[in-house]
Amino acid sequence: MSIKLKSPVFAGNPIKSKTPKPTDPFSHTQAFETLKNLISDKTHDQDSSLTIKILPLCKGRPLAGSTGDTVTKWHLGWFSFDEFKDVLVGSEVVLSEDMFVYLGYGNGVVYWGIDVSLGEESLVRKFGAKELCFVQLTTLMVATDWSDEDAMGQLAIAGHARAILEWHITSRYCGSCGEKLIPIEAGRRKQCTNESCKKKIYPRIDPVVIMLVIDKENDRALFSKMGRFVPRMWTCLSGFLEPGESLEEAVRRETMEETGIEVGEVVYHSSQPWPAGPSSMPCQLMVGFLAYAISFEINVDKKELEDAEWMSREDVKRSLTLTEYGKAQRTAASKVDQICKGVGKSQNLAADFGVESGELVPMFVPGPFAIAHHLISSWAHQD
């Protein structure tokens, strides 16, 4: 069945909703000073005026643990500064202020993210003893109870942490002069170390248009599939924005390039941050549209797509009705539980994306974690 959400998955981050004043102890400026003092042993966690929580990530995977219950499926692996420092003893990770990124604050707590990939081998064992493990963001995404606002907030935090830390890893050198970049503003920005350059670098956002192309007259919509998809999964067309191009122009160009369909009217629907992509593009922004076709003969670019077809509204509604997204959610939650207990190691999302009900459906669409689901559902169920 189709599912409506209060906000898109990876949006609604509860610790990024407000920007504190620079003099506020929870601001990135003041909180970073507190963190530096803790790292240099000038003060201790219990003596600090701030409560600090740290989320480790390894190769883009947030640290998480299973709750073991059927309601709250998983939790993030937060540590106080002193707890985290103790865990690092004997590992290859040597703490420095440049390793941390400010994630935000809430309820009197300042949250930090840190990449610990360098110490993966020893830390995996240590965290495993606490039944914590590094889990693919996509696995957590599917395992999340999408009706649970707190769980959705935790997923948004994990997504933000992955996006900003992966950006740091892939942005090491200045694009203007080639010199090394260093983190500034508590990891929220980077700056060139060349005194004659000093260029400031902001996190790169990669905008993607995603569109449901509609044939109004025949009450049908255009769906596509790719070889890497789960069998029988169909979705919307999508593509990256090019320089000098409006969002609407990108919708029309991508549709024409991939399917040979010409689009007229383009209507904005919604957007979604997408930090679950490849590490080379960890800060994607999906911008969703409903696009109305003015030509209807499909000519698929096989380099881009495996296939494209017009689907009737009734067939799509039937698919949304019969597909059990909750089943995939339960499977992913069980996987997190097994991985954290050391039982299962595989994190192949496609292999475990079981959404079948008792009746075999000829096609299904992405789950509620994807903006495609909401584009498709909004059209399928409109009057």
mmCIF file of C-alpha atoms in Angstrom:
data_model
loop_
_atom_site.group_PDB
_atom_site.id
_atom_site.type_symbol
_atom_site.label_atom_id
_atom_site.label_comp_id
_atom_site.label_asym_id
_atom_site.label_seq_id
_atom_site.Cartn_x
_atom_site.Cartn_y
_atom_site.Cartn_z
ATOM 1 C CA MET A 1 0.000 0.000 0.000
ATOM 2 C CA SER A 2 1.094 3.608 -0.526
ATOM 3 C CA ILE A 3 2.243 5.528 2.550
ATOM 4 C CA LYS A 4 2.155 9.270 3.234
ATOM 5 C CA LEU A 5 4.883 10.884 5.337
ATOM 6 C CA LYS A 6 4.979 14.092 7.378
ATOM 7 C CA SER A 7 8.241 15.048 5.669
ATOM 8 C CA PRO A 8 10.453 13.294 3.097
ATOM 9 C CA VAL A 9 12.917 10.682 4.322
ATOM 10 C CA PHE A 10 16.265 12.336 5.253
ATOM 11 C CA ALA A 11 14.477 15.694 5.738
ATOM 12 C CA GLY A 12 13.079 16.908 9.065
ATOM 13 C CA ASN A 13 16.450 16.768 10.865
ATOM 14 C CA PRO A 14 15.619 17.626 14.515
ATOM 15 C CA ILE A 15 19.066 19.035 15.322
ATOM 16 C CA LYS A 16 19.356 21.294 12.281
ATOM 17 C CA SER A 17 16.053 23.154 12.635
ATOM 18 C CA LYS A 18 17.595 26.203 14.338
ATOM 19 C CA THR A 19 20.807 28.195 13.843
ATOM 20 C CA PRO A 20 22.093 29.461 17.207
ATOM 21 C CA LYS A 21 23.757 32.853 17.625
ATOM 22 C CA PRO A 22 27.588 32.799 17.508
ATOM 23 C CA THR A 23 27.753 33.613 21.229
ATOM 24 C CA ASP A 24 25.417 30.749 22.146
ATOM 25 C CA PRO A 25 27.319 27.865 23.812
ATOM 26 C CA PHE A 26 25.527 25.469 21.422
ATOM 27 C CA SER A 27 26.737 27.313 18.307
ATOM 28 C CA HIS A 28 29.359 25.624 16.167
ATOM 29 C CA THR A 29 31.878 28.330 17.143
ATOM 30 C CA GLN A 30 31.537 27.966 20.912
ATOM 31 C CA ALA A 31 30.942 24.218 20.872
ATOM 32 C CA PHE A 32 34.115 23.734 18.842
ATOM 33 C CA GLU A 33 36.136 25.588 21.478
ATOM 34 C CA THR A 34 34.723 23.252 24.126
ATOM 35 C CA LEU A 35 35.592 20.251 21.971
ATOM 36 C CA LYS A 36 39.178 21.455 21.459
ATOM 37 C CA ASN A 37 39.603 21.768 25.222
ATOM 38 C CA LEU A 38 38.361 18.223 25.696
ATOM 39 C CA ILE A 39 40.763 16.892 23.058
ATOM 40 C CA SER A 40 43.714 18.718 24.633
ATOM 41 C CA ASP A 41 42.723 17.478 28.122
ATOM 42 C CA LYS A 42 42.246 21.050 29.371
ATOM 43 C CA THR A 43 38.841 19.941 30.615
ATOM 44 C CA HIS A 44 36.929 16.689 31.015
ATOM 45 C CA ASP A 45 33.538 15.592 29.762
ATOM 46 C CA GLN A 46 31.933 15.637 33.196
ATOM 47 C CA ASP A 47 33.321 19.126 33.873
ATOM 48 C CA SER A 48 32.156 20.610 30.566
ATOM 49 C CA SER A 49 29.206 22.987 30.500
ATOM 50 C CA LEU A 50 28.038 21.202 27.350
ATOM 51 C CA THR A 51 26.720 17.693 26.897
ATOM 52 C CA ILE A 52 28.434 16.221 23.846
ATOM 53 C CA LYS A 53 27.405 13.201 21.817
ATOM 54 C CA ILE A 54 29.558 11.698 19.060
ATOM 55 C CA LEU A 55 28.426 9.528 16.147
ATOM 56 C CA PRO A 56 31.202 7.460 14.502
ATOM 57 C CA LEU A 57 30.937 6.524 10.824
ATOM 58 C CA CYS A 58 33.105 4.145 8.829
ATOM 59 C CA LYS A 59 33.266 4.283 5.037
ATOM 60 C CA GLY A 60 29.977 6.150 4.954
ATOM 61 C CA ARG A 61 28.212 3.714 7.296
ATOM 62 C CA PRO A 62 26.775 5.150 10.541
ATOM 63 C CA LEU A 63 27.267 3.229 13.782
ATOM 64 C CA ALA A 64 23.964 1.727 14.871
ATOM 65 C CA GLY A 65 22.491 -0.907 17.121
ATOM 66 C CA SER A 66 19.327 -2.951 17.180
ATOM 67 C CA THR A 67 16.734 -2.225 19.840
ATOM 68 C CA GLY A 68 15.392 -5.766 19.640
ATOM 69 C CA ASP A 69 11.774 -4.620 19.689
ATOM 70 C CA THR A 70 9.230 -4.422 16.900
ATOM 71 C CA VAL A 71 8.474 -0.707 17.292
ATOM 72 C CA THR A 72 11.777 1.150 17.472
ATOM 73 C CA LYS A 73 13.805 -0.926 15.030
ATOM 74 C CA TRP A 74 17.274 0.506 15.590
ATOM 75 C CA HIS A 75 19.187 3.345 17.244
ATOM 76 C CA LEU A 76 22.287 5.346 16.398
ATOM 77 C CA GLY A 77 25.495 4.533 18.273
ATOM 78 C CA TRP A 78 26.104 7.760 20.183
ATOM 79 C CA PHE A 79 28.995 8.152 22.657
ATOM 80 C CA SER A 80 29.934 10.812 25.173
ATOM 81 C CA PHE A 81 33.399 12.272 24.598
ATOM 82 C CA ASP A 82 34.978 10.278 27.439
ATOM 83 C CA GLU A 83 33.304 7.045 26.299
ATOM 84 C CA PHE A 84 34.494 7.598 22.762
ATOM 85 C CA LYS A 85 38.022 8.407 23.863
ATOM 86 C CA ASP A 86 38.145 5.151 25.843
ATOM 87 C CA VAL A 87 36.941 3.120 22.852
ATOM 88 C CA LEU A 88 39.735 4.557 20.696
ATOM 89 C CA VAL A 89 42.489 3.328 23.017
ATOM 90 C CA GLY A 90 44.625 0.846 21.090
ATOM 91 C CA SER A 91 43.119 1.750 17.718
ATOM 92 C CA GLU A 92 44.786 3.488 14.764
ATOM 93 C CA VAL A 93 42.629 6.589 15.270
ATOM 94 C CA VAL A 94 44.364 9.551 16.909
ATOM 95 C CA LEU A 95 41.900 12.291 17.807
ATOM 96 C CA SER A 96 42.342 15.772 16.393
ATOM 97 C CA GLU A 97 39.933 18.680 16.176
ATOM 98 C CA ASP A 98 39.929 18.559 12.358
ATOM 99 C CA MET A 99 38.299 15.113 12.380
ATOM 100 C CA PHE A 100 34.982 16.292 13.835
ATOM 101 C CA VAL A 101 32.039 17.855 12.050
ATOM 102 C CA TYR A 102 29.334 19.796 13.837
ATOM 103 C CA LEU A 103 25.947 18.168 13.228
ATOM 104 C CA GLY A 104 23.723 20.450 15.304
ATOM 105 C CA TYR A 105 22.185 20.679 18.748
ATOM 106 C CA GLY A 106 18.973 19.928 20.564
ATOM 107 C CA ASN A 107 17.682 19.571 24.132
ATOM 108 C CA GLY A 108 20.932 20.878 25.590
ATOM 109 C CA VAL A 109 23.128 18.460 23.629
ATOM 110 C CA VAL A 110 25.686 19.230 20.901
ATOM 111 C CA TYR A 111 26.087 16.482 18.309
ATOM 112 C CA TRP A 112 29.264 15.667 16.384
ATOM 113 C CA GLY A 113 30.129 13.241 13.617
ATOM 114 C CA ILE A 114 33.508 11.645 12.978
ATOM 115 C CA ASP A 115 34.939 9.261 10.370
ATOM 116 C CA VAL A 116 36.885 6.379 11.929
ATOM 117 C CA SER A 117 37.606 4.365 8.774
ATOM 118 C CA LEU A 118 41.329 4.368 9.609
ATOM 119 C CA GLY A 119 40.687 2.212 12.680
ATOM 120 C CA GLU A 120 38.013 -0.020 11.156
ATOM 121 C CA GLU A 121 39.548 -3.408 11.978
ATOM 122 C CA SER A 122 40.034 -2.860 15.721
ATOM 123 C CA LEU A 123 36.972 -0.675 16.234
ATOM 124 C CA VAL A 124 34.581 -3.125 14.572
ATOM 125 C CA ARG A 125 35.548 -5.670 17.235
ATOM 126 C CA LYS A 126 35.169 -3.168 20.071
ATOM 127 C CA PHE A 127 31.811 -1.881 18.887
ATOM 128 C CA GLY A 128 30.702 -5.441 18.169
ATOM 129 C CA ALA A 129 31.236 -6.309 21.813
ATOM 130 C CA LYS A 130 28.635 -3.621 22.574
ATOM 131 C CA GLU A 131 26.316 -5.038 19.861
ATOM 132 C CA LEU A 132 26.919 -1.981 17.710
ATOM 133 C CA CYS A 133 27.906 -2.131 14.042
ATOM 134 C CA PHE A 134 28.446 0.077 11.021
ATOM 135 C CA VAL A 135 25.344 -0.240 8.838
ATOM 136 C CA GLN A 136 24.722 0.935 5.286
ATOM 137 C CA LEU A 137 22.516 4.028 5.277
ATOM 138 C CA THR A 138 20.192 2.381 2.743
ATOM 139 C CA THR A 139 19.637 -0.560 5.098
ATOM 140 C CA LEU A 140 18.740 1.795 7.955
ATOM 141 C CA MET A 141 16.510 3.717 5.545
ATOM 142 C CA VAL A 142 14.414 0.647 4.738
ATOM 143 C CA ALA A 143 14.485 -0.615 8.355
ATOM 144 C CA THR A 144 13.063 2.648 9.725
ATOM 145 C CA ASP A 145 9.447 2.800 10.881
ATOM 146 C CA TRP A 146 8.343 5.591 8.535
ATOM 147 C CA SER A 147 5.414 6.496 10.821
ATOM 148 C CA ASP A 148 7.770 7.079 13.772
ATOM 149 C CA GLU A 149 8.782 10.740 13.812
ATOM 150 C CA ASP A 150 11.684 10.175 16.224
ATOM 151 C CA ALA A 151 13.085 7.337 14.116
ATOM 152 C CA MET A 152 12.768 9.462 10.996
ATOM 153 C CA GLY A 153 14.667 12.213 12.789
ATOM 154 C CA GLN A 154 17.496 9.807 13.659
ATOM 155 C CA LEU A 155 17.673 8.703 10.029
ATOM 156 C CA ALA A 156 17.900 12.346 8.911
ATOM 157 C CA ILE A 157 20.788 12.916 11.344
ATOM 158 C CA ALA A 158 22.588 9.825 10.019
ATOM 159 C CA GLY A 159 22.061 11.023 6.453
ATOM 160 C CA HIS A 160 23.421 14.480 7.202
ATOM 161 C CA ALA A 161 26.451 13.001 8.973
ATOM 162 C CA ARG A 162 27.233 10.730 6.030
ATOM 163 C CA ALA A 163 26.804 13.530 3.499
ATOM 164 C CA ILE A 164 29.097 16.000 5.236
ATOM 165 C CA LEU A 165 31.798 13.466 6.186
ATOM 166 C CA GLU A 166 31.909 11.907 2.706
ATOM 167 C CA TRP A 167 32.195 15.427 1.269
ATOM 168 C CA HIS A 168 35.250 16.003 3.470
ATOM 169 C CA ILE A 169 36.822 12.763 2.243
ATOM 170 C CA THR A 170 36.280 13.540 -1.447
ATOM 171 C CA SER A 171 37.229 17.249 -1.184
ATOM 172 C CA ARG A 172 40.875 17.166 -0.199
ATOM 173 C CA TYR A 173 42.469 19.677 -2.566
ATOM 174 C CA CYS A 174 41.700 23.157 -3.815
ATOM 175 C CA GLY A 175 40.180 23.270 -7.284
ATOM 176 C CA SER A 176 41.831 26.634 -7.966
ATOM 177 C CA CYS A 177 45.465 26.060 -7.006
ATOM 178 C CA GLY A 178 45.730 22.379 -6.049
ATOM 179 C CA GLU A 179 46.886 22.949 -2.475
ATOM 180 C CA LYS A 180 45.484 21.036 0.491
ATOM 181 C CA LEU A 181 42.119 21.980 1.984
ATOM 182 C CA ILE A 182 41.527 22.049 5.748
ATOM 183 C CA PRO A 183 38.249 22.051 7.689
ATOM 184 C CA ILE A 184 37.031 25.340 9.162
ATOM 185 C CA GLU A 185 33.914 26.422 11.051
ATOM 186 C CA ALA A 186 33.740 23.112 12.939
ATOM 187 C CA GLY A 187 33.816 21.110 9.716
ATOM 188 C CA ARG A 188 30.966 22.974 8.053
ATOM 189 C CA ARG A 189 33.307 24.471 5.439
ATOM 190 C CA LYS A 190 36.832 23.931 4.081
ATOM 191 C CA GLN A 191 39.544 26.405 3.132
ATOM 192 C CA CYS A 192 42.639 26.332 0.978
ATOM 193 C CA THR A 193 45.929 26.374 2.910
ATOM 194 C CA ASN A 194 47.683 28.426 0.211
ATOM 195 C CA GLU A 195 48.088 31.920 1.691
ATOM 196 C CA SER A 196 47.777 33.525 -1.739
ATOM 197 C CA CYS A 197 44.537 31.639 -2.421
ATOM 198 C CA LYS A 198 42.634 30.956 0.858
ATOM 199 C CA LYS A 199 39.577 29.942 -1.145
ATOM 200 C CA LYS A 200 36.638 28.884 1.016
ATOM 201 C CA ILE A 201 34.819 25.715 -0.114
ATOM 202 C CA TYR A 202 31.206 24.907 0.706
ATOM 203 C CA PRO A 203 29.630 21.433 0.653
ATOM 204 C CA ARG A 204 28.765 20.494 -2.921
ATOM 205 C CA ILE A 205 25.104 19.834 -3.664
ATOM 206 C CA ASP A 206 24.235 17.774 -6.751
ATOM 207 C CA PRO A 207 20.667 18.576 -7.908
ATOM 208 C CA VAL A 208 18.714 15.801 -9.625
ATOM 209 C CA VAL A 209 15.351 16.199 -11.341
ATOM 210 C CA ILE A 210 12.975 13.264 -10.953
ATOM 211 C CA MET A 211 9.687 13.294 -12.844
ATOM 212 C CA LEU A 212 6.568 11.275 -13.385
ATOM 213 C CA VAL A 213 5.643 11.837 -17.024
ATOM 214 C CA ILE A 214 1.867 11.719 -17.522
ATOM 215 C CA ASP A 215 -0.337 11.094 -20.542
ATOM 216 C CA LYS A 216 -3.479 12.958 -19.457
ATOM 217 C CA GLU A 217 -5.691 11.891 -22.341
ATOM 218 C CA ASN A 218 -5.099 8.153 -21.860
ATOM 219 C CA ASP A 219 -4.852 8.257 -18.042
ATOM 220 C CA ARG A 220 -1.434 6.626 -17.869
ATOM 221 C CA ALA A 221 2.109 7.447 -16.775
ATOM 222 C CA LEU A 222 5.584 6.652 -18.046
ATOM 223 C CA PHE A 223 7.717 4.250 -16.006
ATOM 224 C CA SER A 224 11.294 3.112 -16.494
ATOM 225 C CA LYS A 225 13.537 0.363 -15.166
ATOM 226 C CA MET A 226 17.253 -0.334 -15.102
ATOM 227 C CA GLY A 227 19.242 -3.554 -15.000
ATOM 228 C CA ARG A 228 20.480 -2.882 -11.466
ATOM 229 C CA PHE A 229 16.931 -2.638 -10.092
ATOM 230 C CA VAL A 230 15.164 -5.330 -8.115
ATOM 231 C CA PRO A 231 13.207 -7.503 -10.625
ATOM 232 C CA ARG A 232 9.849 -5.996 -11.647
ATOM 233 C CA MET A 233 10.584 -2.652 -9.988
ATOM 234 C CA TRP A 234 9.639 0.358 -12.119
ATOM 235 C CA THR A 235 10.118 3.999 -11.235
ATOM 236 C CA CYS A 236 10.211 7.582 -12.484
ATOM 237 C CA LEU A 237 12.706 9.050 -14.911
ATOM 238 C CA SER A 238 15.487 11.146 -13.402
ATOM 239 C CA GLY A 239 18.724 12.904 -14.266
ATOM 240 C CA PHE A 240 21.279 15.459 -13.117
ATOM 241 C CA LEU A 241 20.877 19.144 -13.807
ATOM 242 C CA GLU A 242 23.381 20.584 -16.275
ATOM 243 C CA PRO A 243 25.048 24.038 -16.113
ATOM 244 C CA GLY A 244 22.966 26.866 -17.561
ATOM 245 C CA GLU A 245 19.769 24.853 -17.357
ATOM 246 C CA SER A 246 16.530 25.461 -15.462
ATOM 247 C CA LEU A 247 14.911 22.604 -13.565
ATOM 248 C CA GLU A 248 12.041 22.508 -16.052
ATOM 249 C CA GLU A 249 14.465 22.359 -18.975
ATOM 250 C CA ALA A 250 16.289 19.467 -17.312
ATOM 251 C CA VAL A 251 12.998 17.565 -16.976
ATOM 252 C CA ARG A 252 12.243 17.994 -20.684
ATOM 253 C CA ARG A 253 15.795 17.190 -21.827
ATOM 254 C CA GLU A 254 16.183 14.043 -19.700
ATOM 255 C CA THR A 255 12.767 12.709 -20.751
ATOM 256 C CA MET A 256 13.563 13.248 -24.419
ATOM 257 C CA GLU A 257 17.070 11.775 -24.146
ATOM 258 C CA GLU A 258 16.023 8.627 -22.292
ATOM 259 C CA THR A 259 12.652 7.831 -23.868
ATOM 260 C CA GLY A 260 12.123 10.077 -26.908
ATOM 261 C CA ILE A 261 8.986 11.541 -25.267
ATOM 262 C CA GLU A 262 8.419 15.295 -25.601
ATOM 263 C CA VAL A 263 7.175 17.101 -22.489
ATOM 264 C CA GLY A 264 5.146 20.311 -22.308
ATOM 265 C CA GLU A 265 3.909 21.513 -18.905
ATOM 266 C CA VAL A 266 6.137 20.801 -15.902
ATOM 267 C CA VAL A 267 4.713 21.171 -12.362
ATOM 268 C CA TYR A 268 6.804 21.136 -9.176
ATOM 269 C CA HIS A 269 5.760 18.535 -6.598
ATOM 270 C CA SER A 270 8.317 18.257 -3.754
ATOM 271 C CA SER A 271 12.003 17.714 -2.969
ATOM 272 C CA GLN A 272 14.120 15.309 -0.942
ATOM 273 C CA PRO A 273 17.735 15.334 0.242
ATOM 274 C CA TRP A 274 19.439 12.116 -0.830
ATOM 275 C CA PRO A 275 22.654 11.293 1.085
ATOM 276 C CA ALA A 276 22.328 7.583 0.191
ATOM 277 C CA GLY A 277 24.024 7.825 -3.199
ATOM 278 C CA PRO A 278 27.652 7.012 -4.083
ATOM 279 C CA SER A 279 30.404 8.477 -1.914
ATOM 280 C CA SER A 280 31.507 10.644 -4.852
ATOM 281 C CA MET A 281 28.124 12.427 -4.731
ATOM 282 C CA PRO A 282 26.929 12.217 -1.114
ATOM 283 C CA CYS A 283 24.876 15.445 -1.123
ATOM 284 C CA GLN A 284 22.279 14.937 -3.833
ATOM 285 C CA LEU A 285 19.012 16.880 -3.833
ATOM 286 C CA MET A 286 16.079 15.205 -5.581
ATOM 287 C CA VAL A 287 13.650 17.753 -7.046
ATOM 288 C CA GLY A 288 10.357 16.128 -8.005
ATOM 289 C CA PHE A 289 7.979 17.117 -10.809
ATOM 290 C CA LEU A 290 4.845 15.992 -12.590
ATOM 291 C CA ALA A 291 5.482 16.415 -16.324
ATOM 292 C CA TYR A 292 2.831 16.246 -19.049
ATOM 293 C CA ALA A 293 3.686 14.494 -22.315
ATOM 294 C CA ILE A 294 2.840 15.978 -25.712
ATOM 295 C CA SER A 295 4.215 13.018 -27.685
ATOM 296 C CA PHE A 296 3.699 9.365 -26.825
ATOM 297 C CA GLU A 297 5.873 7.025 -28.907
ATOM 298 C CA ILE A 298 8.648 5.567 -26.730
ATOM 299 C CA ASN A 299 12.187 5.265 -28.066
ATOM 300 C CA VAL A 300 14.360 3.957 -25.229
ATOM 301 C CA ASP A 301 18.033 4.896 -24.982
ATOM 302 C CA LYS A 302 19.426 1.480 -24.015
ATOM 303 C CA LYS A 303 22.593 3.081 -22.680
ATOM 304 C CA GLU A 304 20.486 4.821 -20.027
ATOM 305 C CA LEU A 305 17.557 2.460 -19.397
ATOM 306 C CA GLU A 306 16.685 -1.195 -19.712
ATOM 307 C CA ASP A 307 13.105 -0.368 -20.681
ATOM 308 C CA ALA A 308 10.306 2.201 -20.465
ATOM 309 C CA GLU A 309 6.547 1.655 -20.672
ATOM 310 C CA TRP A 310 3.259 3.489 -20.267
ATOM 311 C CA MET A 311 1.331 2.116 -17.245
ATOM 312 C CA SER A 312 -2.374 2.687 -16.637
ATOM 313 C CA ARG A 313 -3.544 4.368 -13.455
ATOM 314 C CA GLU A 314 -5.493 1.238 -12.457
ATOM 315 C CA ASP A 315 -2.419 -0.999 -12.790
ATOM 316 C CA VAL A 316 -0.349 1.416 -10.705
ATOM 317 C CA LYS A 317 -3.045 1.684 -8.013
ATOM 318 C CA ARG A 318 -3.234 -2.094 -7.881
ATOM 319 C CA SER A 319 0.533 -2.312 -7.450
ATOM 320 C CA LEU A 320 0.483 0.221 -4.624
ATOM 321 C CA THR A 321 -2.369 -1.695 -2.946
ATOM 322 C CA LEU A 322 -0.760 -5.139 -3.138
ATOM 323 C CA THR A 323 2.874 -4.267 -2.422
ATOM 324 C CA GLU A 324 3.766 -4.848 1.229
ATOM 325 C CA TYR A 325 6.431 -2.267 2.007
ATOM 326 C CA GLY A 326 6.156 -3.196 5.669
ATOM 327 C CA LYS A 327 7.575 -6.611 4.801
ATOM 328 C CA ALA A 328 10.744 -5.038 3.386
ATOM 329 C CA GLN A 329 10.942 -2.863 6.493
ATOM 330 C CA ARG A 330 10.747 -5.879 8.805
ATOM 331 C CA THR A 331 13.341 -7.765 6.733
ATOM 332 C CA ALA A 332 15.788 -4.836 6.902
ATOM 333 C CA ALA A 333 15.201 -4.369 10.656
ATOM 334 C CA SER A 334 15.926 -8.060 11.197
ATOM 335 C CA LYS A 335 19.099 -7.674 9.154
ATOM 336 C CA VAL A 336 20.301 -4.777 11.359
ATOM 337 C CA ASP A 337 19.622 -6.926 14.418
ATOM 338 C CA GLN A 338 21.579 -9.871 12.965
ATOM 339 C CA ILE A 339 24.527 -7.759 11.839
ATOM 340 C CA CYS A 340 24.844 -6.065 15.227
ATOM 341 C CA LYS A 341 24.745 -9.442 16.965
ATOM 342 C CA GLY A 342 27.413 -10.768 14.602
ATOM 343 C CA VAL A 343 25.042 -13.269 12.982
ATOM 344 C CA GLY A 344 24.767 -11.770 9.481
ATOM 345 C CA LYS A 345 27.340 -9.796 7.516
ATOM 346 C CA SER A 346 25.605 -9.226 4.169
ATOM 347 C CA GLN A 347 24.112 -5.812 3.498
ATOM 348 C CA ASN A 348 22.868 -6.421 -0.045
ATOM 349 C CA LEU A 349 19.685 -4.361 -0.052
ATOM 350 C CA ALA A 350 18.447 -5.604 -3.417
ATOM 351 C CA ALA A 351 18.623 -9.248 -2.367
ATOM 352 C CA ASP A 352 16.470 -8.649 0.700
ATOM 353 C CA PHE A 353 13.953 -6.187 -0.694
ATOM 354 C CA GLY A 354 11.008 -8.578 -0.407
ATOM 355 C CA VAL A 355 7.730 -6.724 -0.774
ATOM 356 C CA GLU A 356 5.466 -9.421 -2.160
ATOM 357 C CA SER A 357 2.019 -9.994 -0.743
ATOM 358 C CA GLY A 358 0.234 -13.294 -1.227
ATOM 359 C CA GLU A 359 -0.591 -12.250 -4.790
ATOM 360 C CA LEU A 360 2.242 -11.810 -7.260
ATOM 361 C CA VAL A 361 2.251 -8.257 -8.618
ATOM 362 C CA PRO A 362 3.415 -7.627 -12.205
ATOM 363 C CA MET A 363 5.250 -4.469 -11.110
ATOM 364 C CA PHE A 364 6.016 -2.478 -8.003
ATOM 365 C CA VAL A 365 7.458 0.969 -7.335
ATOM 366 C CA PRO A 366 10.063 2.221 -4.815
ATOM 367 C CA GLY A 367 9.045 2.359 -1.179
ATOM 368 C CA PRO A 368 8.018 5.397 0.904
ATOM 369 C CA PHE A 369 11.669 6.262 1.557
ATOM 370 C CA ALA A 370 11.952 7.501 -2.057
ATOM 371 C CA ILE A 371 10.421 10.635 -3.549
ATOM 372 C CA ALA A 372 9.442 8.506 -6.566
ATOM 373 C CA HIS A 373 6.894 6.683 -4.396
ATOM 374 C CA HIS A 374 5.171 9.946 -3.502
ATOM 375 C CA LEU A 375 5.162 11.294 -7.051
ATOM 376 C CA ILE A 376 3.579 8.075 -8.254
ATOM 377 C CA SER A 377 1.127 7.770 -5.367
ATOM 378 C CA SER A 378 -0.047 11.384 -5.670
ATOM 379 C CA TRP A 379 -0.917 10.809 -9.341
ATOM 380 C CA ALA A 380 -2.422 7.348 -8.857
ATOM 381 C CA HIS A 381 -4.812 8.490 -6.128
ATOM 382 C CA GLN A 382 -5.775 11.932 -7.420
ATOM 383 C CA ASP A 383 -9.354 12.538 -8.559
#
